[in-house]
Amino acid sequence: MDVDAYLARLGVAWPAAADLATLRHLQERHLATVPFENLSIHLGEPVVLDEEALADKIVERRRGGFCYELNGLFAALLRELGYPASLHAAQVFRPDGTLGPPLDHAAIIVSLDEPWLVDVGFGRFSRHPLRLSGVDAQSDPDGEFLLLDAPHGDVDVVLEGKPQYRLERRPRPLSDFVTMAWWQTTSPESHFTKSLTCSRPTSQGRVTLSGNRLIETVDGVRHEVVLPSEAAMRMAYRVYFSLPLTRLPTPPGESPLTSGALSPTLPVK
Protein backbone atom coordinates (compact mmCIF):
# COMPACT_ATOMS: atom_id res chain seq x y z
CA MET A 1 0.00 0.00 0.00
CA ASP A 2 1.12 3.53 -0.78
CA VAL A 3 0.54 4.88 2.72
CA ASP A 4 1.74 8.37 1.81
CA ALA A 5 -0.83 8.60 -0.99
CA TYR A 6 -3.63 7.34 1.27
CA LEU A 7 -2.76 9.83 4.00
CA ALA A 8 -2.61 12.60 1.40
CA ARG A 9 -6.08 11.55 0.23
CA LEU A 10 -7.26 12.11 3.80
CA GLY A 11 -5.29 15.32 4.24
CA VAL A 12 -3.35 13.83 7.15
CA ALA A 13 0.37 13.94 7.93
CA TRP A 14 2.19 10.73 8.84
CA PRO A 15 1.19 10.15 12.48
CA ALA A 16 3.79 10.17 15.21
CA ALA A 17 2.12 7.38 17.20
CA ALA A 18 -0.54 4.73 16.76
CA ASP A 19 -2.62 5.97 19.67
CA LEU A 20 -6.28 6.73 20.33
CA ALA A 21 -6.01 10.45 19.57
CA THR A 22 -4.55 9.71 16.14
CA LEU A 23 -7.15 7.01 15.49
CA ARG A 24 -9.89 9.50 16.28
CA HIS A 25 -8.40 12.04 13.87
CA LEU A 26 -7.97 9.46 11.10
CA GLN A 27 -11.59 8.35 11.42
CA GLU A 28 -12.88 11.93 11.33
CA ARG A 29 -10.83 12.75 8.24
CA HIS A 30 -11.82 9.56 6.44
CA LEU A 31 -15.51 10.24 6.97
CA ALA A 32 -15.13 13.86 5.87
CA THR A 33 -13.17 13.18 2.68
CA VAL A 34 -14.20 9.72 1.40
CA PRO A 35 -17.95 9.49 0.70
CA PHE A 36 -20.22 6.57 1.40
CA GLU A 37 -21.52 5.80 -2.09
CA ASN A 38 -22.84 2.99 -4.25
CA LEU A 39 -22.20 4.59 -7.64
CA SER A 40 -20.16 1.70 -9.03
CA ILE A 41 -23.26 -0.50 -9.13
CA HIS A 42 -25.05 2.02 -11.38
CA LEU A 43 -21.98 2.81 -13.48
CA GLY A 44 -21.47 -0.83 -14.41
CA GLU A 45 -18.15 -0.98 -12.54
CA PRO A 46 -17.11 -4.18 -10.76
CA VAL A 47 -16.67 -4.06 -7.00
CA VAL A 48 -13.46 -5.99 -6.30
CA LEU A 49 -12.54 -6.73 -2.69
CA ASP A 50 -8.78 -6.79 -2.68
CA GLU A 51 -6.48 -4.10 -1.35
CA GLU A 52 -4.90 -3.22 -4.69
CA ALA A 53 -8.24 -2.68 -6.42
CA LEU A 54 -9.65 -0.75 -3.46
CA ALA A 55 -6.57 1.48 -3.24
CA ASP A 56 -6.86 2.22 -6.96
CA LYS A 57 -10.50 3.21 -6.57
CA ILE A 58 -10.44 5.11 -3.27
CA VAL A 59 -6.92 6.57 -3.24
CA GLU A 60 -5.87 6.93 -6.89
CA ARG A 61 -9.28 7.66 -8.46
CA ARG A 62 -10.49 9.48 -5.33
CA ARG A 63 -13.81 7.70 -5.16
CA GLY A 64 -15.79 6.42 -2.21
CA GLY A 65 -17.53 3.12 -1.69
CA PHE A 66 -19.70 1.11 0.66
CA CYS A 67 -18.89 -0.79 3.84
CA TYR A 68 -16.73 -3.64 2.53
CA GLU A 69 -14.66 -1.25 0.44
CA LEU A 70 -14.27 1.61 2.90
CA ASN A 71 -13.68 -0.39 6.06
CA GLY A 72 -11.69 -3.03 4.19
CA LEU A 73 -9.13 -0.51 2.96
CA PHE A 74 -9.15 1.62 6.11
CA ALA A 75 -8.38 -1.45 8.23
CA ALA A 76 -5.40 -2.17 5.97
CA LEU A 77 -4.18 1.41 6.38
CA LEU A 78 -4.48 1.20 10.16
CA ARG A 79 -2.41 -2.00 10.19
CA GLU A 80 0.26 -0.30 8.08
CA LEU A 81 0.36 2.50 10.67
CA GLY A 82 0.89 0.04 13.51
CA TYR A 83 -2.65 -0.43 14.80
CA PRO A 84 -3.91 -3.93 15.65
CA ALA A 85 -7.01 -3.63 13.45
CA SER A 86 -9.31 -6.44 12.35
CA LEU A 87 -12.46 -6.70 10.24
CA HIS A 88 -15.66 -8.00 11.80
CA ALA A 89 -18.97 -9.01 10.29
CA ALA A 90 -22.29 -7.54 11.36
CA GLN A 91 -25.98 -8.07 10.70
CA VAL A 92 -27.87 -4.83 10.05
CA PHE A 93 -31.20 -4.32 11.80
CA ARG A 94 -34.11 -3.78 9.43
CA PRO A 95 -36.71 -1.04 10.11
CA ASP A 96 -39.04 -3.69 11.62
CA GLY A 97 -36.38 -4.68 14.17
CA THR A 98 -35.43 -7.99 12.57
CA LEU A 99 -31.86 -8.80 11.59
CA GLY A 100 -30.55 -8.87 8.05
CA PRO A 101 -28.35 -11.67 6.73
CA PRO A 102 -24.92 -12.57 8.13
CA LEU A 103 -21.99 -10.61 6.68
CA ASP A 104 -24.40 -7.81 5.73
CA HIS A 105 -21.88 -5.26 6.99
CA ALA A 106 -18.16 -5.06 7.75
CA ALA A 107 -16.77 -2.95 10.60
CA ILE A 108 -13.38 -2.59 12.30
CA ILE A 109 -12.17 -3.35 15.83
CA VAL A 110 -8.91 -1.74 16.93
CA SER A 111 -7.33 -3.20 20.05
CA LEU A 112 -5.41 -0.58 22.03
CA ASP A 113 -5.61 -0.45 25.82
CA GLU A 114 -9.11 -1.80 25.20
CA PRO A 115 -11.06 -2.68 22.03
CA TRP A 116 -12.56 0.18 20.02
CA LEU A 117 -15.21 0.03 17.31
CA VAL A 118 -14.27 2.02 14.21
CA ASP A 119 -16.62 2.34 11.24
CA VAL A 120 -16.18 4.59 8.18
CA GLY A 121 -18.57 2.62 5.97
CA PHE A 122 -22.07 2.81 7.45
CA GLY A 123 -23.30 6.19 6.28
CA ARG A 124 -24.57 8.09 9.31
CA PHE A 125 -22.66 6.63 12.25
CA SER A 126 -20.21 7.71 14.92
CA ARG A 127 -17.48 10.11 13.87
CA HIS A 128 -15.22 8.89 16.68
CA PRO A 129 -14.17 5.42 17.87
CA LEU A 130 -16.58 3.77 20.32
CA ARG A 131 -15.58 1.77 23.39
CA LEU A 132 -16.56 -1.78 22.53
CA SER A 133 -16.78 -2.73 26.22
CA GLY A 134 -18.40 0.51 27.36
CA VAL A 135 -21.59 0.05 29.39
CA ASP A 136 -22.65 3.69 29.50
CA ALA A 137 -23.99 5.87 26.71
CA GLN A 138 -21.27 7.33 24.51
CA SER A 139 -21.79 10.81 23.11
CA ASP A 140 -20.68 11.59 19.59
CA PRO A 141 -21.29 14.51 17.18
CA ASP A 142 -23.74 12.24 15.32
CA GLY A 143 -25.69 11.12 18.39
CA GLU A 144 -25.64 9.00 21.52
CA PHE A 145 -24.52 5.39 21.19
CA LEU A 146 -25.01 2.36 23.39
CA LEU A 147 -23.11 -0.90 22.89
CA LEU A 148 -25.03 -3.75 24.45
CA ASP A 149 -24.30 -7.43 25.02
CA ALA A 150 -26.10 -9.66 22.54
CA PRO A 151 -26.45 -13.46 22.26
CA HIS A 152 -23.39 -15.60 21.52
CA GLY A 153 -20.97 -12.86 22.62
CA ASP A 154 -22.05 -10.43 19.89
CA VAL A 155 -22.58 -6.71 20.45
CA ASP A 156 -25.63 -4.66 19.51
CA VAL A 157 -24.82 -1.11 18.44
CA VAL A 158 -27.66 1.31 19.23
CA LEU A 159 -27.95 4.93 18.06
CA GLU A 160 -30.46 7.22 19.79
CA GLY A 161 -32.39 4.17 21.03
CA LYS A 162 -32.55 2.53 17.59
CA PRO A 163 -30.53 -0.68 16.97
CA GLN A 164 -28.14 -0.28 14.03
CA TYR A 165 -26.32 -3.61 13.73
CA ARG A 166 -25.22 -6.72 15.63
CA LEU A 167 -21.43 -7.09 15.57
CA GLU A 168 -19.48 -10.32 15.74
CA ARG A 169 -16.38 -10.45 17.94
CA ARG A 170 -14.78 -13.02 15.64
CA PRO A 171 -12.30 -11.39 13.21
CA ARG A 172 -12.63 -12.13 9.51
CA PRO A 173 -10.45 -11.62 6.42
CA LEU A 174 -11.76 -9.30 3.71
CA SER A 175 -12.26 -12.32 1.44
CA ASP A 176 -15.08 -13.58 3.70
CA PHE A 177 -17.25 -10.70 2.47
CA VAL A 178 -16.86 -11.35 -1.27
CA THR A 179 -20.02 -13.44 -1.69
CA MET A 180 -22.27 -11.02 0.19
CA ALA A 181 -20.72 -8.06 -1.65
CA TRP A 182 -21.61 -9.77 -4.92
CA TRP A 183 -25.21 -10.21 -3.74
CA GLN A 184 -25.42 -6.60 -2.56
CA THR A 185 -24.22 -5.31 -5.93
CA THR A 186 -26.24 -7.61 -8.22
CA SER A 187 -29.45 -8.79 -6.57
CA PRO A 188 -32.69 -6.95 -7.44
CA GLU A 189 -33.61 -7.47 -3.76
CA SER A 190 -30.63 -5.46 -2.54
CA HIS A 191 -31.39 -1.84 -1.64
CA PHE A 192 -28.04 -0.91 -3.18
CA THR A 193 -29.27 -1.93 -6.65
CA LYS A 194 -32.56 -0.06 -6.21
CA SER A 195 -31.29 3.41 -5.35
CA LEU A 196 -28.35 5.76 -5.73
CA THR A 197 -26.64 7.45 -2.83
CA CYS A 198 -23.54 9.50 -2.16
CA SER A 199 -23.18 10.90 1.35
CA ARG A 200 -20.73 12.32 3.86
CA PRO A 201 -20.87 14.22 7.15
CA THR A 202 -20.19 17.96 7.26
CA SER A 203 -19.21 20.28 10.08
CA GLN A 204 -22.89 21.18 10.52
CA GLY A 205 -24.61 17.90 9.67
CA ARG A 206 -24.65 15.80 6.50
CA VAL A 207 -24.98 16.15 2.74
CA THR A 208 -26.46 13.40 0.55
CA LEU A 209 -27.05 13.17 -3.18
CA SER A 210 -29.73 10.54 -3.86
CA GLY A 211 -30.35 10.36 -7.58
CA ASN A 212 -31.31 13.90 -8.54
CA ARG A 213 -32.19 14.95 -4.99
CA LEU A 214 -29.66 16.96 -2.99
CA ILE A 215 -30.35 16.68 0.73
CA GLU A 216 -28.51 18.82 3.27
CA THR A 217 -28.99 18.63 7.02
CA VAL A 218 -27.71 21.74 8.78
CA ASP A 219 -27.93 21.92 12.58
CA GLY A 220 -30.70 19.32 12.53
CA VAL A 221 -32.77 21.03 9.82
CA ARG A 222 -33.26 19.08 6.59
CA HIS A 223 -33.22 20.88 3.24
CA GLU A 224 -34.00 19.06 -0.02
CA VAL A 225 -33.87 20.28 -3.61
CA VAL A 226 -34.41 18.49 -6.91
CA LEU A 227 -31.56 19.17 -9.31
CA PRO A 228 -32.97 20.29 -12.67
CA SER A 229 -30.32 19.05 -15.09
CA GLU A 230 -27.50 16.59 -15.61
CA ALA A 231 -25.08 19.53 -15.49
CA ALA A 232 -26.37 20.44 -12.03
CA MET A 233 -25.94 16.85 -10.89
CA ARG A 234 -22.36 16.72 -12.16
CA MET A 235 -21.67 19.99 -10.36
CA ALA A 236 -23.12 18.62 -7.11
CA TYR A 237 -20.94 15.50 -7.27
CA ARG A 238 -17.90 17.70 -7.87
CA VAL A 239 -18.61 20.45 -5.31
CA TYR A 240 -19.97 18.38 -2.43
CA PHE A 241 -17.99 15.16 -2.89
CA SER A 242 -14.98 16.07 -5.05
CA LEU A 243 -16.09 13.46 -7.62
CA PRO A 244 -15.42 14.60 -11.21
CA LEU A 245 -17.57 11.91 -12.84
CA THR A 246 -17.17 11.44 -16.60
CA ARG A 247 -20.73 10.06 -16.76
CA LEU A 248 -23.64 9.93 -14.36
CA PRO A 249 -24.74 6.73 -12.63
CA THR A 250 -28.22 5.55 -13.52
CA PRO A 251 -30.33 2.71 -12.12
CA PRO A 252 -31.51 0.23 -14.79
CA GLY A 253 -34.37 1.53 -16.89
CA GLU A 254 -34.15 5.10 -15.60
CA SER A 255 -32.55 8.37 -16.62
CA PRO A 256 -30.27 10.37 -14.31
CA LEU A 257 -32.93 13.05 -13.92
CA THR A 258 -35.64 10.66 -12.78
CA SER A 259 -33.58 8.22 -10.72
CA GLY A 260 -34.02 10.13 -7.48
CA ALA A 261 -37.67 10.85 -8.08
CA LEU A 262 -38.65 7.28 -8.95
CA SER A 263 -36.56 5.44 -6.38
CA PRO A 264 -36.76 5.65 -2.60
CA THR A 265 -33.83 7.26 -0.86
CA LEU A 266 -31.26 4.62 0.01
CA PRO A 267 -30.98 4.51 3.80
CA VAL A 268 -27.79 6.18 4.96
CA LYS A 269 -27.59 3.31 7.37
mmCIF file of C-alpha atoms in Angstrom:
data_model
loop_
_atom_site.group_PDB
_atom_site.id
_atom_site.type_symbol
_atom_site.label_atom_id
_atom_site.label_comp_id
_atom_site.label_asym_id
_atom_site.label_seq_id
_atom_site.Cartn_x
_atom_site.Cartn_y
_atom_site.Cartn_z
ATOM 1 C CA MET A 1 0.000 0.000 0.000
ATOM 2 C CA ASP A 2 1.124 3.534 -0.779
ATOM 3 C CA VAL A 3 0.545 4.879 2.724
ATOM 4 C CA ASP A 4 1.738 8.370 1.814
ATOM 5 C CA ALA A 5 -0.830 8.602 -0.988
ATOM 6 C CA TYR A 6 -3.628 7.339 1.267
ATOM 7 C CA LEU A 7 -2.761 9.831 4.001
ATOM 8 C CA ALA A 8 -2.606 12.599 1.398
ATOM 9 C CA ARG A 9 -6.078 11.546 0.227
ATOM 10 C CA LEU A 10 -7.261 12.107 3.804
ATOM 11 C CA GLY A 11 -5.291 15.325 4.239
ATOM 12 C CA VAL A 12 -3.348 13.835 7.145
ATOM 13 C CA ALA A 13 0.371 13.938 7.935
ATOM 14 C CA TRP A 14 2.187 10.729 8.835
ATOM 15 C CA PRO A 15 1.190 10.148 12.483
ATOM 16 C CA ALA A 16 3.793 10.171 15.211
ATOM 17 C CA ALA A 17 2.125 7.379 17.197
ATOM 18 C CA ALA A 18 -0.535 4.730 16.764
ATOM 19 C CA ASP A 19 -2.617 5.969 19.671
ATOM 20 C CA LEU A 20 -6.283 6.733 20.332
ATOM 21 C CA ALA A 21 -6.015 10.446 19.567
ATOM 22 C CA THR A 22 -4.550 9.710 16.137
ATOM 23 C CA LEU A 23 -7.148 7.007 15.488
ATOM 24 C CA ARG A 24 -9.891 9.502 16.279
ATOM 25 C CA HIS A 25 -8.397 12.042 13.871
ATOM 26 C CA LEU A 26 -7.974 9.463 11.099
ATOM 27 C CA GLN A 27 -11.593 8.348 11.425
ATOM 28 C CA GLU A 28 -12.883 11.927 11.329
ATOM 29 C CA ARG A 29 -10.831 12.751 8.236
ATOM 30 C CA HIS A 30 -11.823 9.559 6.435
ATOM 31 C CA LEU A 31 -15.507 10.242 6.966
ATOM 32 C CA ALA A 32 -15.133 13.860 5.874
ATOM 33 C CA THR A 33 -13.174 13.176 2.679
ATOM 34 C CA VAL A 34 -14.199 9.716 1.402
ATOM 35 C CA PRO A 35 -17.948 9.494 0.700
ATOM 36 C CA PHE A 36 -20.218 6.574 1.405
ATOM 37 C CA GLU A 37 -21.516 5.800 -2.089
ATOM 38 C CA ASN A 38 -22.845 2.986 -4.253
ATOM 39 C CA LEU A 39 -22.202 4.594 -7.635
ATOM 40 C CA SER A 40 -20.162 1.698 -9.031
ATOM 41 C CA ILE A 41 -23.262 -0.496 -9.128
ATOM 42 C CA HIS A 42 -25.047 2.023 -11.382
ATOM 43 C CA LEU A 43 -21.979 2.810 -13.479
ATOM 44 C CA GLY A 44 -21.465 -0.827 -14.406
ATOM 45 C CA GLU A 45 -18.148 -0.979 -12.535
ATOM 46 C CA PRO A 46 -17.110 -4.182 -10.759
ATOM 47 C CA VAL A 47 -16.668 -4.056 -6.995
ATOM 48 C CA VAL A 48 -13.458 -5.990 -6.301
ATOM 49 C CA LEU A 49 -12.542 -6.727 -2.691
ATOM 50 C CA ASP A 50 -8.781 -6.788 -2.684
ATOM 51 C CA GLU A 51 -6.481 -4.101 -1.353
ATOM 52 C CA GLU A 52 -4.895 -3.219 -4.691
ATOM 53 C CA ALA A 53 -8.240 -2.684 -6.419
ATOM 54 C CA LEU A 54 -9.647 -0.753 -3.456
ATOM 55 C CA ALA A 55 -6.570 1.476 -3.245
ATOM 56 C CA ASP A 56 -6.861 2.222 -6.956
ATOM 57 C CA LYS A 57 -10.503 3.208 -6.572
ATOM 58 C CA ILE A 58 -10.435 5.113 -3.270
ATOM 59 C CA VAL A 59 -6.920 6.572 -3.244
ATOM 60 C CA GLU A 60 -5.868 6.934 -6.893
ATOM 61 C CA ARG A 61 -9.275 7.665 -8.455
ATOM 62 C CA ARG A 62 -10.491 9.484 -5.327
ATOM 63 C CA ARG A 63 -13.814 7.699 -5.161
ATOM 64 C CA GLY A 64 -15.793 6.425 -2.208
ATOM 65 C CA GLY A 65 -17.528 3.122 -1.687
ATOM 66 C CA PHE A 66 -19.697 1.109 0.660
ATOM 67 C CA CYS A 67 -18.890 -0.789 3.836
ATOM 68 C CA TYR A 68 -16.733 -3.642 2.529
ATOM 69 C CA GLU A 69 -14.659 -1.251 0.442
ATOM 70 C CA LEU A 70 -14.266 1.615 2.901
ATOM 71 C CA ASN A 71 -13.679 -0.388 6.061
ATOM 72 C CA GLY A 72 -11.691 -3.029 4.190
ATOM 73 C CA LEU A 73 -9.135 -0.511 2.960
ATOM 74 C CA PHE A 74 -9.154 1.624 6.110
ATOM 75 C CA ALA A 75 -8.380 -1.455 8.234
ATOM 76 C CA ALA A 76 -5.404 -2.172 5.973
ATOM 77 C CA LEU A 77 -4.176 1.415 6.383
ATOM 78 C CA LEU A 78 -4.485 1.195 10.160
ATOM 79 C CA ARG A 79 -2.408 -1.996 10.190
ATOM 80 C CA GLU A 80 0.260 -0.303 8.076
ATOM 81 C CA LEU A 81 0.356 2.495 10.669
ATOM 82 C CA GLY A 82 0.885 0.037 13.512
ATOM 83 C CA TYR A 83 -2.652 -0.428 14.798
ATOM 84 C CA PRO A 84 -3.909 -3.927 15.654
ATOM 85 C CA ALA A 85 -7.008 -3.629 13.447
ATOM 86 C CA SER A 86 -9.308 -6.442 12.350
ATOM 87 C CA LEU A 87 -12.457 -6.696 10.241
ATOM 88 C CA HIS A 88 -15.658 -8.000 11.804
ATOM 89 C CA ALA A 89 -18.974 -9.009 10.293
ATOM 90 C CA ALA A 90 -22.287 -7.540 11.360
ATOM 91 C CA GLN A 91 -25.984 -8.066 10.700
ATOM 92 C CA VAL A 92 -27.871 -4.834 10.047
ATOM 93 C CA PHE A 93 -31.200 -4.316 11.796
ATOM 94 C CA ARG A 94 -34.110 -3.777 9.425
ATOM 95 C CA PRO A 95 -36.712 -1.041 10.109
ATOM 96 C CA ASP A 96 -39.039 -3.688 11.616
ATOM 97 C CA GLY A 97 -36.379 -4.677 14.168
ATOM 98 C CA THR A 98 -35.428 -7.986 12.571
ATOM 99 C CA LEU A 99 -31.860 -8.800 11.589
ATOM 100 C CA GLY A 100 -30.551 -8.869 8.053
ATOM 101 C CA PRO A 101 -28.347 -11.667 6.729
ATOM 102 C CA PRO A 102 -24.916 -12.572 8.126
ATOM 103 C CA LEU A 103 -21.989 -10.608 6.682
ATOM 104 C CA ASP A 104 -24.396 -7.812 5.729
ATOM 105 C CA HIS A 105 -21.877 -5.260 6.986
ATOM 106 C CA ALA A 106 -18.162 -5.060 7.750
ATOM 107 C CA ALA A 107 -16.769 -2.951 10.601
ATOM 108 C CA ILE A 108 -13.376 -2.594 12.305
ATOM 109 C CA ILE A 109 -12.167 -3.352 15.826
ATOM 110 C CA VAL A 110 -8.911 -1.740 16.926
ATOM 111 C CA SER A 111 -7.330 -3.197 20.055
ATOM 112 C CA LEU A 112 -5.407 -0.581 22.030
ATOM 113 C CA ASP A 113 -5.607 -0.453 25.821
ATOM 114 C CA GLU A 114 -9.114 -1.797 25.198
ATOM 115 C CA PRO A 115 -11.056 -2.682 22.032
ATOM 116 C CA TRP A 116 -12.561 0.179 20.015
ATOM 117 C CA LEU A 117 -15.214 0.029 17.310
ATOM 118 C CA VAL A 118 -14.272 2.020 14.213
ATOM 119 C CA ASP A 119 -16.618 2.341 11.236
ATOM 120 C CA VAL A 120 -16.181 4.586 8.178
ATOM 121 C CA GLY A 121 -18.567 2.621 5.967
ATOM 122 C CA PHE A 122 -22.066 2.813 7.455
ATOM 123 C CA GLY A 123 -23.297 6.194 6.285
ATOM 124 C CA ARG A 124 -24.573 8.094 9.308
ATOM 125 C CA PHE A 125 -22.663 6.635 12.246
ATOM 126 C CA SER A 126 -20.208 7.713 14.921
ATOM 127 C CA ARG A 127 -17.478 10.105 13.870
ATOM 128 C CA HIS A 128 -15.224 8.889 16.678
ATOM 129 C CA PRO A 129 -14.169 5.425 17.868
ATOM 130 C CA LEU A 130 -16.584 3.772 20.316
ATOM 131 C CA ARG A 131 -15.583 1.767 23.392
ATOM 132 C CA LEU A 132 -16.560 -1.780 22.532
ATOM 133 C CA SER A 133 -16.784 -2.734 26.221
ATOM 134 C CA GLY A 134 -18.399 0.510 27.361
ATOM 135 C CA VAL A 135 -21.591 0.047 29.392
ATOM 136 C CA ASP A 136 -22.652 3.688 29.505
ATOM 137 C CA ALA A 137 -23.994 5.872 26.707
ATOM 138 C CA GLN A 138 -21.266 7.327 24.514
ATOM 139 C CA SER A 139 -21.789 10.815 23.113
ATOM 140 C CA ASP A 140 -20.676 11.590 19.587
ATOM 141 C CA PRO A 141 -21.286 14.506 17.183
ATOM 142 C CA ASP A 142 -23.735 12.240 15.322
ATOM 143 C CA GLY A 143 -25.694 11.116 18.388
ATOM 144 C CA GLU A 144 -25.641 9.000 21.517
ATOM 145 C CA PHE A 145 -24.519 5.393 21.186
ATOM 146 C CA LEU A 146 -25.006 2.356 23.386
ATOM 147 C CA LEU A 147 -23.114 -0.899 22.891
ATOM 148 C CA LEU A 148 -25.034 -3.750 24.453
ATOM 149 C CA ASP A 149 -24.299 -7.428 25.022
ATOM 150 C CA ALA A 150 -26.101 -9.661 22.537
ATOM 151 C CA PRO A 151 -26.451 -13.460 22.257
ATOM 152 C CA HIS A 152 -23.387 -15.604 21.525
ATOM 153 C CA GLY A 153 -20.974 -12.865 22.622
ATOM 154 C CA ASP A 154 -22.048 -10.430 19.889
ATOM 155 C CA VAL A 155 -22.578 -6.710 20.450
ATOM 156 C CA ASP A 156 -25.633 -4.664 19.511
ATOM 157 C CA VAL A 157 -24.825 -1.110 18.437
ATOM 158 C CA VAL A 158 -27.657 1.312 19.233
ATOM 159 C CA LEU A 159 -27.951 4.930 18.058
ATOM 160 C CA GLU A 160 -30.462 7.218 19.791
ATOM 161 C CA GLY A 161 -32.388 4.170 21.028
ATOM 162 C CA LYS A 162 -32.548 2.529 17.587
ATOM 163 C CA PRO A 163 -30.527 -0.681 16.969
ATOM 164 C CA GLN A 164 -28.141 -0.280 14.033
ATOM 165 C CA TYR A 165 -26.325 -3.613 13.728
ATOM 166 C CA ARG A 166 -25.217 -6.717 15.629
ATOM 167 C CA LEU A 167 -21.433 -7.085 15.567
ATOM 168 C CA GLU A 168 -19.475 -10.321 15.744
ATOM 169 C CA ARG A 169 -16.380 -10.455 17.938
ATOM 170 C CA ARG A 170 -14.784 -13.023 15.643
ATOM 171 C CA PRO A 171 -12.298 -11.391 13.213
ATOM 172 C CA ARG A 172 -12.625 -12.134 9.510
ATOM 173 C CA PRO A 173 -10.447 -11.618 6.415
ATOM 174 C CA LEU A 174 -11.758 -9.300 3.709
ATOM 175 C CA SER A 175 -12.259 -12.317 1.440
ATOM 176 C CA ASP A 176 -15.075 -13.578 3.697
ATOM 177 C CA PHE A 177 -17.248 -10.696 2.475
ATOM 178 C CA VAL A 178 -16.857 -11.349 -1.265
ATOM 179 C CA THR A 179 -20.015 -13.440 -1.690
ATOM 180 C CA MET A 180 -22.275 -11.018 0.188
ATOM 181 C CA ALA A 181 -20.721 -8.061 -1.645
ATOM 182 C CA TRP A 182 -21.613 -9.766 -4.925
ATOM 183 C CA TRP A 183 -25.210 -10.214 -3.741
ATOM 184 C CA GLN A 184 -25.421 -6.604 -2.562
ATOM 185 C CA THR A 185 -24.224 -5.314 -5.929
ATOM 186 C CA THR A 186 -26.239 -7.613 -8.215
ATOM 187 C CA SER A 187 -29.452 -8.790 -6.572
ATOM 188 C CA PRO A 188 -32.685 -6.952 -7.438
ATOM 189 C CA GLU A 189 -33.605 -7.475 -3.763
ATOM 190 C CA SER A 190 -30.627 -5.459 -2.536
ATOM 191 C CA HIS A 191 -31.388 -1.842 -1.644
ATOM 192 C CA PHE A 192 -28.042 -0.911 -3.184
ATOM 193 C CA THR A 193 -29.273 -1.928 -6.649
ATOM 194 C CA LYS A 194 -32.556 -0.057 -6.211
ATOM 195 C CA SER A 195 -31.287 3.410 -5.347
ATOM 196 C CA LEU A 196 -28.351 5.762 -5.732
ATOM 197 C CA THR A 197 -26.641 7.447 -2.827
ATOM 198 C CA CYS A 198 -23.538 9.502 -2.159
ATOM 199 C CA SER A 199 -23.183 10.899 1.353
ATOM 200 C CA ARG A 200 -20.734 12.319 3.855
ATOM 201 C CA PRO A 201 -20.869 14.223 7.146
ATOM 202 C CA THR A 202 -20.191 17.956 7.255
ATOM 203 C CA SER A 203 -19.213 20.281 10.084
ATOM 204 C CA GLN A 204 -22.889 21.181 10.523
ATOM 205 C CA GLY A 205 -24.608 17.902 9.666
ATOM 206 C CA ARG A 206 -24.647 15.803 6.498
ATOM 207 C CA VAL A 207 -24.981 16.148 2.744
ATOM 208 C CA THR A 208 -26.460 13.399 0.555
ATOM 209 C CA LEU A 209 -27.050 13.166 -3.180
ATOM 210 C CA SER A 210 -29.731 10.543 -3.857
ATOM 211 C CA GLY A 211 -30.347 10.360 -7.581
ATOM 212 C CA ASN A 212 -31.309 13.905 -8.543
ATOM 213 C CA ARG A 213 -32.188 14.948 -4.990
ATOM 214 C CA LEU A 214 -29.663 16.962 -2.991
ATOM 215 C CA ILE A 215 -30.349 16.681 0.735
ATOM 216 C CA GLU A 216 -28.506 18.822 3.272
ATOM 217 C CA THR A 217 -28.991 18.625 7.018
ATOM 218 C CA VAL A 218 -27.713 21.740 8.780
ATOM 219 C CA ASP A 219 -27.925 21.918 12.578
ATOM 220 C CA GLY A 220 -30.696 19.323 12.529
ATOM 221 C CA VAL A 221 -32.774 21.028 9.825
ATOM 222 C CA ARG A 222 -33.256 19.078 6.588
ATOM 223 C CA HIS A 223 -33.224 20.884 3.240
ATOM 224 C CA GLU A 224 -34.000 19.057 -0.018
ATOM 225 C CA VAL A 225 -33.871 20.278 -3.607
ATOM 226 C CA VAL A 226 -34.411 18.488 -6.915
ATOM 227 C CA LEU A 227 -31.555 19.175 -9.309
ATOM 228 C CA PRO A 228 -32.968 20.293 -12.672
ATOM 229 C CA SER A 229 -30.319 19.045 -15.089
ATOM 230 C CA GLU A 230 -27.500 16.591 -15.607
ATOM 231 C CA ALA A 231 -25.076 19.527 -15.495
ATOM 232 C CA ALA A 232 -26.373 20.439 -12.029
ATOM 233 C CA MET A 233 -25.938 16.850 -10.889
ATOM 234 C CA ARG A 234 -22.360 16.723 -12.159
ATOM 235 C CA MET A 235 -21.670 19.986 -10.357
ATOM 236 C CA ALA A 236 -23.119 18.623 -7.112
ATOM 237 C CA TYR A 237 -20.939 15.501 -7.271
ATOM 238 C CA ARG A 238 -17.900 17.700 -7.867
ATOM 239 C CA VAL A 239 -18.613 20.448 -5.313
ATOM 240 C CA TYR A 240 -19.972 18.375 -2.425
ATOM 241 C CA PHE A 241 -17.991 15.158 -2.888
ATOM 242 C CA SER A 242 -14.979 16.069 -5.047
ATOM 243 C CA LEU A 243 -16.090 13.463 -7.623
ATOM 244 C CA PRO A 244 -15.420 14.601 -11.205
ATOM 245 C CA LEU A 245 -17.569 11.910 -12.843
ATOM 246 C CA THR A 246 -17.168 11.441 -16.602
ATOM 247 C CA ARG A 247 -20.725 10.055 -16.755
ATOM 248 C CA LEU A 248 -23.641 9.932 -14.360
ATOM 249 C CA PRO A 249 -24.736 6.732 -12.630
ATOM 250 C CA THR A 250 -28.223 5.549 -13.523
ATOM 251 C CA PRO A 251 -30.329 2.710 -12.122
ATOM 252 C CA PRO A 252 -31.511 0.226 -14.787
ATOM 253 C CA GLY A 253 -34.373 1.528 -16.890
ATOM 254 C CA GLU A 254 -34.152 5.104 -15.597
ATOM 255 C CA SER A 255 -32.550 8.366 -16.621
ATOM 256 C CA PRO A 256 -30.272 10.369 -14.312
ATOM 257 C CA LEU A 257 -32.931 13.054 -13.917
ATOM 258 C CA THR A 258 -35.643 10.659 -12.783
ATOM 259 C CA SER A 259 -33.582 8.223 -10.725
ATOM 260 C CA GLY A 260 -34.015 10.134 -7.483
ATOM 261 C CA ALA A 261 -37.673 10.853 -8.085
ATOM 262 C CA LEU A 262 -38.651 7.276 -8.949
ATOM 263 C CA SER A 263 -36.558 5.443 -6.382
ATOM 264 C CA PRO A 264 -36.757 5.647 -2.598
ATOM 265 C CA THR A 265 -33.827 7.264 -0.863
ATOM 266 C CA LEU A 266 -31.263 4.619 0.014
ATOM 267 C CA PRO A 267 -30.981 4.507 3.801
ATOM 268 C CA VAL A 268 -27.790 6.175 4.964
ATOM 269 C CA LYS A 269 -27.590 3.305 7.370
#
